[in-house]
Short mmCIF file of C-alpha atoms in Angstrom, two decimals:
data_model
loop_
_atom_site.label_atom_id
_atom_site.label_comp_id
_atom_site.label_asym_id
_atom_site.label_seq_id
_atom_site.Cartn_x
_atom_site.Cartn_y
_atom_site.Cartn_z
CA UNK A 1 0.02 -0.02 -0.01
CA UNK A 2 1.40 3.34 -1.01
CA UNK A 3 2.33 5.64 1.82
CA UNK A 4 0.21 8.48 0.50
CA UNK A 5 -2.82 6.38 1.24
CA UNK A 6 -2.26 6.99 4.90
CA UNK A 7 -2.57 10.73 4.47
CA UNK A 8 -0.25 13.55 5.44
CA UNK A 9 -2.76 15.11 7.76
CA UNK A 10 -5.80 13.85 9.55
CA UNK A 11 -8.89 15.73 8.53
CA UNK A 12 -11.97 15.26 10.65
CA UNK A 13 -15.07 17.39 10.39
CA UNK A 14 -16.37 17.58 13.90
CA UNK A 15 -18.81 20.51 13.73
CA UNK A 16 -20.10 21.48 17.10
CA UNK A 17 -17.81 18.95 18.77
CA UNK A 18 -15.05 21.52 18.59
CA UNK A 19 -17.03 23.68 20.90
CA UNK A 20 -17.11 21.05 23.67
CA UNK A 21 -19.95 18.93 25.12
CA UNK A 22 -23.31 20.57 25.21
CA UNK A 23 -25.54 20.81 28.27
CA UNK A 24 -28.30 18.24 28.57
CA UNK A 25 -31.74 19.05 27.17
CA UNK A 26 -34.91 18.53 29.18
CA UNK A 27 -35.53 15.14 27.60
CA UNK A 28 -32.03 14.05 28.70
CA UNK A 29 -32.71 14.82 32.36
CA UNK A 30 -35.09 11.90 32.84
CA UNK A 31 -33.97 9.16 35.20
CA UNK A 32 -31.12 7.22 33.69
CA UNK A 33 -29.36 4.06 34.75
CA UNK A 34 -26.11 4.12 36.63
CA UNK A 35 -23.22 2.45 34.82
CA UNK A 36 -20.37 0.53 36.41
CA UNK A 37 -17.21 -0.79 34.74
CA UNK A 38 -15.16 -3.51 36.39
CA UNK A 39 -12.04 -3.72 34.30
CA UNK A 40 -9.11 -6.00 34.84
CA UNK A 41 -5.72 -6.25 33.16
CA UNK A 42 -3.93 -8.77 31.01
CA UNK A 43 -6.38 -11.63 30.84
CA UNK A 44 -7.85 -13.75 28.11
CA UNK A 45 -11.25 -15.41 28.66
CA UNK A 46 -9.61 -17.80 31.17
CA UNK A 47 -12.63 -17.92 33.41
CA UNK A 48 -14.91 -20.78 34.44
CA UNK A 49 -17.89 -19.25 32.74
CA UNK A 50 -15.96 -19.28 29.41
CA UNK A 51 -15.37 -23.01 29.73
CA UNK A 52 -11.89 -22.95 31.37
CA UNK A 53 -11.86 -25.98 33.63
CA UNK A 54 -8.61 -24.88 35.28
CA UNK A 55 -10.07 -21.57 36.47
CA UNK A 56 -11.62 -20.90 39.83
CA UNK A 57 -13.88 -17.88 39.37
CA UNK A 58 -17.15 -18.50 41.29
CA UNK A 59 -18.16 -14.89 41.54
CA UNK A 60 -17.70 -14.10 37.85
CA UNK A 61 -19.36 -17.42 37.00
CA UNK A 62 -22.42 -16.34 38.98
CA UNK A 63 -22.30 -12.85 37.36
CA UNK A 64 -22.25 -14.61 33.99
CA UNK A 65 -25.61 -16.26 34.67
CA UNK A 66 -27.13 -12.72 35.03
CA UNK A 67 -25.34 -11.23 32.04
CA UNK A 68 -24.84 -11.20 28.29
CA UNK A 69 -21.55 -13.00 27.82
CA UNK A 70 -19.70 -11.98 24.69
CA UNK A 71 -17.50 -14.68 23.13
CA UNK A 72 -16.03 -12.61 20.29
CA UNK A 73 -14.81 -9.47 22.04
CA UNK A 74 -11.42 -8.17 20.96
CA UNK A 75 -9.09 -5.41 22.06
CA UNK A 76 -7.89 -3.04 19.31
CA UNK A 77 -4.28 -3.45 20.64
CA UNK A 78 -2.60 -6.22 22.63
CA UNK A 79 -1.07 -3.87 25.18
CA UNK A 80 -2.52 -1.47 27.73
CA UNK A 81 -1.84 2.17 26.78
CA UNK A 82 -2.87 1.98 23.07
CA UNK A 83 -5.86 -0.16 23.99
CA UNK A 84 -7.00 2.29 26.69
CA UNK A 85 -6.51 5.28 24.35
CA UNK A 86 -9.01 3.63 21.98
CA UNK A 87 -11.42 2.91 24.81
CA UNK A 88 -11.46 6.46 26.27
CA UNK A 89 -11.83 8.19 22.85
CA UNK A 90 -13.72 5.65 20.71
CA UNK A 91 -11.01 6.14 18.06
CA UNK A 92 -8.47 3.79 16.57
CA UNK A 93 -5.00 4.54 17.92
CA UNK A 94 -3.67 4.23 14.38
CA UNK A 95 -5.92 7.13 13.41
CA UNK A 96 -5.15 9.50 16.28
CA UNK A 97 -1.48 8.65 16.59
CA UNK A 98 -1.56 6.82 19.96
CA UNK A 99 -0.56 3.39 18.56
CA UNK A 100 2.98 3.34 19.91
CA UNK A 101 3.48 2.20 23.52
CA UNK A 102 4.14 5.25 25.82
CA UNK A 103 3.88 7.69 22.91
CA UNK A 104 2.51 10.80 24.68
CA UNK A 105 0.29 11.38 21.67
CA UNK A 106 -1.70 14.53 20.81
CA UNK A 107 -5.09 13.54 19.41
CA UNK A 108 -6.59 15.84 16.71
CA UNK A 109 -8.80 18.70 17.76
CA UNK A 110 -12.23 17.52 18.59
CA UNK A 111 -11.20 14.13 19.93
CA UNK A 112 -12.29 14.03 23.50
CA UNK A 113 -12.68 11.49 26.29
CA UNK A 114 -16.26 10.13 26.00
CA UNK A 115 -16.71 10.82 29.73
CA UNK A 116 -16.87 14.55 28.96
CA UNK A 117 -20.15 13.98 27.16
CA UNK A 118 -21.45 12.03 30.13
CA UNK A 119 -20.42 14.73 32.58
CA UNK A 120 -22.08 17.41 30.41
CA UNK A 121 -25.25 15.32 30.48
CA UNK A 122 -25.29 15.28 34.30
CA UNK A 123 -23.40 12.07 35.15
CA UNK A 124 -20.93 11.81 37.99
CA UNK A 125 -17.88 10.10 36.50
CA UNK A 126 -15.29 8.43 38.83
CA UNK A 127 -12.29 6.35 37.99
CA UNK A 128 -10.45 4.10 40.49
CA UNK A 129 -7.78 4.59 39.40
CA UNK A 130 -5.64 3.60 36.37
CA UNK A 131 -5.75 5.85 33.29
CA UNK A 132 -2.72 5.17 31.05
CA UNK A 133 -4.38 6.68 27.95
CA UNK A 134 -1.11 7.37 26.15
CA UNK A 135 -1.53 11.13 26.05
CA UNK A 136 -1.25 12.32 29.65
CA UNK A 137 0.65 15.59 30.04
CA UNK A 138 3.26 16.53 32.66
CA UNK A 139 3.76 17.34 35.45
CA UNK A 140 0.90 15.23 36.78
CA UNK A 141 0.88 12.66 33.94
CA UNK A 142 -2.79 12.39 34.47
CA UNK A 143 -5.68 13.14 32.09
CA UNK A 144 -7.13 16.63 32.11
CA UNK A 145 -9.51 17.53 34.93
CA UNK A 146 -12.34 17.69 32.37
CA UNK A 147 -12.24 13.87 31.88
CA UNK A 148 -13.28 12.73 35.40
CA UNK A 149 -15.09 14.19 38.40
CA UNK A 150 -12.68 12.08 40.47
CA UNK A 151 -9.76 9.83 39.56
CA UNK A 152 -7.81 8.30 42.46
CA UNK A 153 -7.50 5.10 44.44
CA UNK A 154 -10.34 6.42 46.54
CA UNK A 155 -12.68 7.26 43.70
CA UNK A 156 -16.17 5.82 44.21
CA UNK A 157 -19.82 6.52 43.30
CA UNK A 158 -20.34 6.99 46.99
CA UNK A 159 -18.34 10.22 46.89
CA UNK A 160 -20.85 12.14 44.80
CA UNK A 161 -22.45 14.95 46.81
CA UNK A 162 -25.94 14.43 45.29
CA UNK A 163 -26.85 10.76 45.82
CA UNK A 164 -29.63 11.03 43.27
CA UNK A 165 -27.16 11.95 40.55
CA UNK A 166 -26.60 9.15 38.01
CA UNK A 167 -23.04 7.86 37.98
CA UNK A 168 -20.51 6.21 35.72
CA UNK A 169 -17.94 4.50 37.95
CA UNK A 170 -14.86 2.60 36.91
CA UNK A 171 -12.86 0.17 39.04
CA UNK A 172 -9.59 -1.03 37.53
CA UNK A 173 -8.35 -4.22 39.05
CA UNK A 174 -4.58 -4.56 38.66
CA UNK A 175 -3.77 -7.82 40.44
CA UNK A 176 -3.88 -9.71 37.14
CA UNK A 177 -1.24 -7.50 35.44
CA UNK A 178 1.70 -9.44 33.97
CA UNK A 179 4.04 -7.86 36.56
CA UNK A 180 2.13 -9.70 39.33
CA UNK A 181 3.10 -13.11 37.89
CA UNK A 182 6.81 -12.46 38.54
CA UNK A 183 6.60 -10.61 41.86
CA UNK A 184 8.59 -11.98 44.84
CA UNK A 185 6.89 -14.65 46.88
CA UNK A 186 5.88 -12.30 49.71
CA UNK A 187 4.02 -10.00 47.37
CA UNK A 188 2.41 -12.95 45.57
CA UNK A 189 1.17 -14.24 48.95
CA UNK A 190 -0.19 -10.82 49.75
CA UNK A 191 -2.03 -10.65 46.41
CA UNK A 192 -3.58 -14.07 47.01
CA UNK A 193 -4.10 -13.88 50.79
CA UNK A 194 -7.83 -14.41 50.48
CA UNK A 195 -7.60 -17.67 48.55
CA UNK A 196 -8.44 -20.84 50.44
CA UNK A 197 -5.88 -23.69 50.18
CA UNK A 198 -8.07 -25.58 47.73
CA UNK A 199 -8.40 -22.47 45.50
CA UNK A 200 -4.74 -22.33 44.56
CA UNK A 201 -4.00 -23.86 41.19
CA UNK A 202 -1.85 -27.00 40.87
CA UNK A 203 0.86 -26.28 38.26
CA UNK A 204 0.87 -29.96 37.30
CA UNK A 205 -2.75 -29.71 36.15
CA UNK A 206 -2.30 -26.63 33.97
CA UNK A 207 -3.15 -26.96 30.28
CA UNK A 208 -0.35 -25.08 28.56
CA UNK A 209 -0.71 -23.73 24.99
CA UNK A 210 1.46 -25.79 22.61
CA UNK A 211 3.78 -22.81 21.94
CA UNK A 212 5.07 -22.92 25.54
CA UNK A 213 7.72 -25.36 26.69
CA UNK A 214 6.38 -27.75 29.28
CA UNK A 215 8.73 -27.10 32.22
CA UNK A 216 8.12 -26.55 35.95
CA UNK A 217 8.93 -22.87 35.69
CA UNK A 218 6.44 -22.21 32.90
CA UNK A 219 3.82 -24.22 34.73
CA UNK A 220 4.46 -22.17 37.89
CA UNK A 221 3.90 -18.94 35.91
CA UNK A 222 0.64 -20.23 34.44
CA UNK A 223 -0.60 -21.31 37.87
CA UNK A 224 0.24 -17.90 39.35
CA UNK A 225 -1.58 -16.19 36.54
CA UNK A 226 -4.66 -18.32 37.38
CA UNK A 227 -4.24 -17.62 41.12
CA UNK A 228 -4.25 -13.89 40.40
CA UNK A 229 -7.45 -14.27 38.43
CA UNK A 230 -9.07 -15.90 41.43
CA UNK A 231 -7.83 -13.00 43.61
CA UNK A 232 -9.44 -10.62 41.07
CA UNK A 233 -12.64 -12.64 41.26
CA UNK A 234 -12.86 -11.81 45.00
CA UNK A 235 -12.36 -8.11 44.25
CA UNK A 236 -15.17 -8.10 41.72
CA UNK A 237 -17.43 -9.60 44.35
CA UNK A 238 -16.50 -6.79 46.77
CA UNK A 239 -17.64 -4.06 44.40
CA UNK A 240 -20.86 -5.89 43.43
CA UNK A 241 -21.62 -6.33 47.13
CA UNK A 242 -21.27 -2.56 47.68
CA UNK A 243 -23.68 -1.99 44.82
CA UNK A 244 -26.17 -4.29 46.50
CA UNK A 245 -25.63 -2.61 49.91
CA UNK A 246 -26.47 0.75 48.42
CA UNK A 247 -29.68 -0.60 46.80
CA UNK A 248 -28.35 0.27 43.32
CA UNK A 249 -28.04 -3.14 41.66
CA UNK A 250 -31.33 -3.02 39.83
CA UNK A 251 -30.70 0.36 38.28
CA UNK A 252 -27.01 -0.12 37.36
CA UNK A 253 -25.63 -1.55 34.14
CA UNK A 254 -22.43 -3.49 35.04
CA UNK A 255 -19.72 -4.23 32.50
CA UNK A 256 -16.86 -6.64 33.21
CA UNK A 257 -13.98 -6.70 30.76
CA UNK A 258 -10.21 -7.22 30.30
CA UNK A 259 -8.08 -4.58 28.51
CA UNK A 260 -6.28 -7.13 26.32
CA UNK A 261 -5.08 -10.78 26.39
CA UNK A 262 -3.09 -12.58 29.03
CA UNK A 263 0.20 -11.10 30.25
CA UNK A 264 2.48 -13.86 29.10
CA UNK A 265 4.81 -14.19 26.09
CA UNK A 266 3.17 -14.55 22.61
CA UNK A 267 -0.02 -13.21 24.11
CA UNK A 268 0.35 -9.67 25.46
CA UNK A 269 2.00 -7.45 22.76
CA UNK A 270 1.16 -9.74 19.89
CA UNK A 271 -1.88 -9.59 17.65
CA UNK A 272 -2.72 -13.25 18.09
CA UNK A 273 -6.02 -14.37 19.57
CA UNK A 274 -4.20 -14.84 22.90
CA UNK A 275 -3.35 -11.07 22.87
CA UNK A 276 -6.62 -9.68 21.54
CA UNK A 277 -9.53 -11.85 22.64
CA UNK A 278 -10.93 -10.66 25.97
CA UNK A 279 -13.75 -11.53 28.37
CA UNK A 280 -16.70 -9.17 28.19
CA UNK A 281 -19.93 -9.47 30.12
CA UNK A 282 -22.76 -7.00 30.63
CA UNK A 283 -25.53 -7.18 33.25
CA UNK A 284 -28.50 -4.90 32.64
CA UNK A 285 -31.46 -5.95 34.81
CA UNK A 286 -34.71 -5.97 32.93
CA UNK A 287 -33.08 -4.96 29.61
CA UNK A 288 -30.65 -7.74 28.64
CA UNK A 289 -31.53 -11.41 28.55
CA UNK A 290 -28.66 -13.41 30.08
CA UNK A 291 -26.89 -15.75 27.68
CA UNK A 292 -24.12 -16.09 25.12
CA UNK A 293 -23.71 -13.44 22.43
CA UNK A 294 -21.36 -14.32 19.56
CA UNK A 295 -21.44 -10.94 17.84
CA UNK A 296 -18.01 -9.43 16.96
CA UNK A 297 -17.35 -6.56 19.40
CA UNK A 298 -14.30 -4.28 19.59
CA UNK A 299 -13.36 -3.13 23.06
CA UNK A 300 -13.22 0.44 21.82
CA UNK A 301 -17.01 0.15 21.40
CA UNK A 302 -17.41 0.43 25.19
CA UNK A 303 -17.45 4.23 25.30
CA UNK A 304 -20.20 4.85 22.68
CA UNK A 305 -22.19 1.95 24.23
CA UNK A 306 -22.14 3.75 27.54
CA UNK A 307 -23.32 6.95 25.85
CA UNK A 308 -26.09 4.99 24.13
CA UNK A 309 -27.28 3.46 27.38
CA UNK A 310 -27.20 6.86 29.14
CA UNK A 311 -29.21 8.51 26.32
CA UNK A 312 -26.34 10.79 25.29
CA UNK A 313 -25.82 11.37 21.58
CA UNK A 314 -22.72 9.63 20.22
CA UNK A 315 -20.40 12.20 18.59
CA UNK A 316 -20.29 11.61 14.79
CA UNK A 317 -16.46 11.74 14.90
CA UNK A 318 -16.23 8.51 16.88
CA UNK A 319 -15.16 5.47 14.86
CA UNK A 320 -16.46 3.08 17.54
CA UNK A 321 -20.07 2.07 17.63
CA UNK A 322 -22.60 1.15 20.28
CA UNK A 323 -23.59 -2.49 20.73
CA UNK A 324 -26.35 -1.76 23.25
CA UNK A 325 -28.91 0.94 23.93
CA UNK A 326 -31.04 3.07 21.63
CA UNK A 327 -28.07 3.94 19.37
CA UNK A 328 -27.08 0.33 18.91
CA UNK A 329 -25.60 -0.45 15.46
CA UNK A 330 -25.65 -3.67 13.49
CA UNK A 331 -23.00 -6.11 14.68
CA UNK A 332 -19.54 -5.74 13.22
CA UNK A 333 -18.36 -8.10 10.49
CA UNK A 334 -14.74 -7.61 11.49
CA UNK A 335 -12.65 -6.53 14.43
CA UNK A 336 -9.32 -4.80 13.65
CA UNK A 337 -6.15 -4.52 15.71
CA UNK A 338 -2.57 -3.31 15.54
CA UNK A 339 0.89 -3.80 17.00
CA UNK A 340 3.42 -0.94 16.63
CA UNK A 341 6.34 0.12 18.80
CA UNK A 342 6.44 -1.83 21.98
CA UNK A 343 8.65 0.07 24.45
CA UNK A 344 12.09 0.14 22.78
CA UNK A 345 11.32 -2.27 19.89
CA UNK A 346 9.68 -1.26 16.59
CA UNK A 347 7.40 -3.46 14.60
CA UNK A 348 4.18 -3.05 12.62
CA UNK A 349 1.52 -5.69 12.44
CA UNK A 350 -2.16 -5.34 11.45
CA UNK A 351 -4.91 -7.79 12.20
CA UNK A 352 -8.55 -8.51 11.20
CA UNK A 353 -10.81 -11.26 12.48
CA UNK A 354 -14.36 -12.31 11.55
CA UNK A 355 -14.95 -14.86 14.37
CA UNK A 356 -13.59 -17.80 12.40
CA UNK A 357 -10.62 -16.57 10.42
CA UNK A 358 -7.84 -14.32 11.67
CA UNK A 359 -5.57 -12.57 9.17
CA UNK A 360 -2.33 -10.79 10.12
CA UNK A 361 -0.14 -8.68 7.92
CA UNK A 362 3.47 -8.23 8.98
CA UNK A 363 4.83 -4.96 7.55
CA UNK A 364 8.36 -5.78 8.73
CA UNK A 365 8.67 -9.51 8.05
CA UNK A 366 12.45 -9.27 8.30
CA UNK A 367 12.17 -8.65 12.01
CA UNK A 368 11.71 -11.65 14.34
CA UNK A 369 8.78 -12.15 16.66
CA UNK A 370 11.11 -12.55 19.61
CA UNK A 371 12.46 -9.02 19.59
CA UNK A 372 14.14 -7.98 22.82
CA UNK A 373 11.81 -5.87 25.00
CA UNK A 374 13.46 -5.20 28.36
CA UNK A 375 10.26 -5.28 30.41
CA UNK A 376 9.05 -8.51 28.85
CA UNK A 377 12.44 -10.15 29.35
CA UNK A 378 11.88 -9.97 33.10
CA UNK A 379 9.13 -12.61 32.80
CA UNK A 380 10.32 -16.03 34.03
CA UNK A 381 8.51 -17.74 31.13
CA UNK A 382 10.28 -15.57 28.64
CA UNK A 383 13.64 -16.30 30.27
CA UNK A 384 12.89 -20.02 30.18
CA UNK A 385 12.02 -19.86 26.52
CA UNK A 386 15.25 -17.97 25.75
CA UNK A 387 17.26 -20.58 27.68
CA UNK A 388 15.73 -23.50 25.98
CA UNK A 389 16.12 -21.97 22.57
CA UNK A 390 19.75 -21.26 23.19
CA UNK A 391 20.27 -24.88 24.23
CA UNK A 392 18.38 -26.03 21.16
CA UNK A 393 20.52 -23.97 18.79
CA UNK A 394 23.75 -24.98 20.47
CA UNK A 395 22.68 -28.58 20.88
CA UNK A 396 24.06 -28.56 24.44
CA UNK A 397 21.01 -30.17 25.95
CA UNK A 398 20.72 -33.86 25.00
CA UNK A 399 16.93 -33.49 25.42
CA UNK A 400 16.60 -30.36 23.38
CA UNK A 401 14.50 -32.06 20.76
CA UNK A 402 11.81 -32.76 23.34
CA UNK A 403 12.22 -29.39 25.08
CA UNK A 404 11.44 -27.31 21.93
CA UNK A 405 8.77 -28.66 19.64
CA UNK A 406 8.07 -27.25 16.16
CA UNK A 407 5.14 -25.20 17.65
CA UNK A 408 7.52 -23.75 20.32
CA UNK A 409 10.16 -22.87 17.75
CA UNK A 410 7.74 -20.80 15.62
CA UNK A 411 8.16 -17.83 17.93
CA UNK A 412 11.92 -17.85 17.44
CA UNK A 413 12.03 -17.77 13.67
CA UNK A 414 14.60 -15.21 12.47
CA UNK A 415 11.97 -13.75 10.11
CA UNK A 416 8.15 -13.52 10.19
CA UNK A 417 6.00 -14.48 7.20
CA UNK A 418 4.55 -11.47 5.30
CA UNK A 419 1.01 -12.76 5.94
CA UNK A 420 -0.63 -15.12 8.36
CA UNK A 421 -4.06 -16.69 8.26
CA UNK A 422 -5.58 -18.97 10.88
CA UNK A 423 -8.88 -20.76 11.34
CA UNK A 424 -9.33 -20.26 15.08
CA UNK A 425 -12.31 -22.64 15.28
CA UNK A 426 -9.97 -25.62 14.59
CA UNK A 427 -6.61 -23.99 15.50
CA UNK A 428 -7.29 -21.76 18.53
CA UNK A 429 -3.55 -21.38 19.29
CA UNK A 430 -2.83 -20.23 15.76
CA UNK A 431 -0.05 -22.66 14.89
CA UNK A 432 -0.94 -23.63 11.32
CA UNK A 433 -0.54 -20.72 8.83
CA UNK A 434 -3.07 -21.26 6.00
CA UNK A 435 -1.77 -18.64 3.57
CA UNK A 436 -0.21 -21.26 1.30
CA UNK A 437 -3.23 -23.55 1.23
CA UNK A 438 -5.13 -23.52 -2.12
CA UNK A 439 -8.51 -24.09 -0.45
CA UNK A 440 -8.10 -20.88 1.59
CA UNK A 441 -7.06 -18.47 -1.16
CA UNK A 442 -10.51 -16.82 -1.45
CA UNK A 443 -10.62 -16.28 2.30
CA UNK A 444 -7.07 -14.83 2.21
CA UNK A 445 -8.11 -12.40 -0.52
CA UNK A 446 -11.24 -11.35 1.36
CA UNK A 447 -9.44 -10.76 4.63
CA UNK A 448 -6.54 -8.97 2.98
CA UNK A 449 -8.96 -6.68 1.19
CA UNK A 450 -10.92 -5.96 4.39
CA UNK A 451 -7.70 -4.95 6.17
CA UNK A 452 -6.49 -2.72 3.32
CA UNK A 453 -9.88 -1.00 3.14
CA UNK A 454 -9.85 -0.36 6.90
CA UNK A 455 -6.34 1.12 6.79
CA UNK A 456 -7.26 3.45 3.97
CA UNK A 457 -10.62 4.54 5.48
CA UNK A 458 -9.18 5.18 8.94
CA UNK A 459 -5.99 6.84 7.61
CA UNK A 460 -3.64 4.43 9.32
CA UNK A 461 -0.55 6.38 10.46
CA UNK A 462 1.55 3.31 10.97
CA UNK A 463 3.97 3.95 8.10
CA UNK A 464 4.64 7.52 9.14
CA UNK A 465 7.98 7.47 11.02
CA UNK A 466 7.37 8.11 14.69
CA UNK A 467 9.83 11.05 14.76
CA UNK A 468 7.85 12.69 11.97
CA UNK A 469 4.56 11.96 13.72
CA UNK A 470 5.90 13.49 16.97
CA UNK A 471 6.94 16.61 15.13
CA UNK A 472 3.51 17.02 13.65
CA UNK A 473 1.90 16.62 17.12
CA UNK A 474 4.46 18.59 19.10
CA UNK A 475 6.64 20.84 16.90
CA UNK A 476 10.20 21.03 18.19
CA UNK A 477 9.32 18.63 20.95
CA UNK A 478 7.70 21.44 22.91
CA UNK A 479 4.44 20.66 24.76
CA UNK A 480 1.75 22.97 23.51
CA UNK A 481 -0.29 24.85 26.12
CA UNK A 482 -3.96 25.65 25.98
CA UNK A 483 -4.77 29.32 25.59
CA UNK A 484 -5.90 31.15 28.69
CA UNK A 485 -9.73 31.15 28.78
CA UNK A 486 -11.57 34.45 28.59
CA UNK A 487 -14.51 35.27 30.82
CA UNK A 488 -17.37 37.63 30.24
CA UNK A 489 -20.11 38.38 32.74
CA UNK A 490 -23.35 40.19 33.31
CA UNK A 491 -25.49 40.76 36.31
CA UNK A 492 -29.04 39.41 36.45
CA UNK A 493 -30.74 40.12 39.77
CA UNK A 494 -28.57 38.77 42.57
CA UNK A 495 -26.63 36.46 40.16
CA UNK A 496 -23.59 36.96 38.03
CA UNK A 497 -23.90 35.12 34.69
CA UNK A 498 -20.46 33.99 33.47
CA UNK A 499 -19.65 32.93 29.93
CA UNK A 500 -16.25 31.26 29.27
CA UNK A 501 -14.47 30.80 25.94
CA UNK A 502 -11.10 29.40 24.97
CA UNK A 503 -9.26 30.08 21.70
CA UNK A 504 -7.51 26.71 21.47
CA UNK A 505 -9.28 24.52 18.94
CA UNK A 506 -10.78 21.44 20.47
CA UNK A 507 -10.24 22.50 24.04
CA UNK A 508 -12.52 22.01 27.03
CA UNK A 509 -12.92 24.13 30.10
CA UNK A 510 -12.74 23.14 33.76
CA UNK A 511 -13.99 25.37 36.57
CA UNK A 512 -14.36 25.30 40.32
CA UNK A 513 -15.49 27.50 43.16
CA UNK A 514 -13.26 25.78 45.69
CA UNK A 515 -9.91 26.96 47.00
CA UNK A 516 -6.80 24.89 47.75
CA UNK A 517 -4.44 22.66 45.76
CA UNK A 518 -6.87 19.84 45.07
CA UNK A 519 -10.29 21.30 44.33
CA UNK A 520 -13.06 19.41 42.62
CA UNK A 521 -13.09 20.57 39.04
CA UNK A 522 -16.30 20.64 37.08
CA UNK A 523 -16.79 20.57 33.30
CA UNK A 524 -18.02 23.80 31.79
CA UNK A 525 -20.85 23.13 29.31
CA UNK A 526 -22.74 26.42 29.26
CA UNK A 527 -23.04 29.76 30.99
CA UNK A 528 -22.82 29.75 34.77
CA UNK A 529 -25.12 31.57 37.20
CA UNK A 530 -23.07 32.40 40.29
CA UNK A 531 -24.07 34.33 43.47
CA UNK A 532 -22.41 37.69 43.52
CA UNK A 533 -19.02 37.55 45.16
CA UNK A 534 -18.39 33.87 44.35
CA UNK A 535 -14.77 33.02 43.63
CA UNK A 536 -14.44 31.30 40.29
CA UNK A 537 -11.33 29.45 39.07
CA UNK A 538 -11.08 28.49 35.39
CA UNK A 539 -8.59 26.68 33.12
CA UNK A 540 -8.53 25.32 29.64
CA UNK A 541 -7.69 21.62 28.89
CA UNK A 542 -7.09 19.41 25.90
CA UNK A 543 -5.81 15.87 25.54
CA UNK A 544 -2.08 15.86 24.88
CA UNK A 545 -1.70 19.55 25.86
CA UNK A 546 -0.55 21.39 29.01
CA UNK A 547 -3.40 22.98 30.92
CA UNK A 548 -3.76 26.74 30.43
CA UNK A 549 -2.85 29.29 33.06
CA UNK A 550 -5.59 29.52 35.61
CA UNK A 551 -7.99 32.46 35.59
CA UNK A 552 -9.48 33.60 38.90
CA UNK A 553 -12.31 36.04 39.35
#
């Protein structure tokens, strides 16, 4: 595909979206459901309710009986920050430039966190507590104060001042993150302190994927991964219990999901099914019939789905689509994903799946799968795979033929194939590449065409060198700062009516009447009526920008 197809500049017509979220209309103020997200990190659908006999997840299994359980949900990226940038904006990272891991991207004007539209419509939005959206600005390295009413490890729907206010609350559970597999024994024991003796997983009973060497160390990692999932299962139950205690369960839509696949080698960071397929369950009492849903869903669809459930118009700029609520779209035919720079290692892979077939295009086939990534190399399983491969190549281990099977050696090929095609219904671990099979040539052409069309339509920036992309976003490497907002006011009776504007395209405005270093910032969505003499603090915000200077009146 020629580079010019990717575009030199991203042009998005966003209309009124550039002016920021609009205040709710009278029809929007009717009672709305609360919405709760329970997100966890680095897991595939390795849960009892998804048929995993090794798993011990009684609370999520019970939740599944009350929920729609999606069996074809996929992340748009197999690593956290790009995946979360897609979720918070409803945009492909390859379109807005946030596809590289830890890229500090600057989304185009008009691209906002979907929570701003919820806040403007009257929802209290809390996040406990991970963000990692790939465009947080210094010095706080947190998202702008227009994104959440509250984001901290104490954030909770219970903190809203008006208990009748509808809420959107997020709880991010981090005990399943890949880093927790390799922690020292004392920290592992702390993470799993609530597990009963019979709930710990026996490494000898683990069913390892065929691409992993079957050694005690690898089995230990897999068992710890499963133990951490059980620990997470307890934490999910804690939040659901709080919802029950507050009498809110019947009027709260609860989502449970993972941000990408399991945090082990050849899963996290790779666009295989093991890195992209995620658990997703939604409980909506009285609205959703519990059961299995096999529709293709992209994880980036979560944001517009929340807006749809809340009765908030989905911005036309969003590439994601709602899969529930009044603005629900027809199910997707395909889910797309990408892999770009992972920490210090560059690569470019693109992926498309249609439930049965999974097509991958490797734009740099001369680079191996097993590129060195310092953080990943700390994983014991990765170290074990490296050790066995070295023994295999040097023929030092008399048992090397048994230690490294052909399936295990695939990951260590010096070059990748240009294309890969797998039938995941018969080859769930994606071992047998079908691109050379005559009977699959029509499928190969169809999937290849679907991917190329998606790249063209979404203006995939993957072939733009990252240094050039950074210069476009942040000329000279200098963080751009939002222009200082301007206030105008008039007196009406005993009130001062304040109107606030900001010259920076695509900016939003935060305001507060509180003093101190950590006030509660509100989202400005229309003129403010303030009692005379009220102190008002105002600042402009935009994703990927420094906040403006604060204005005080």
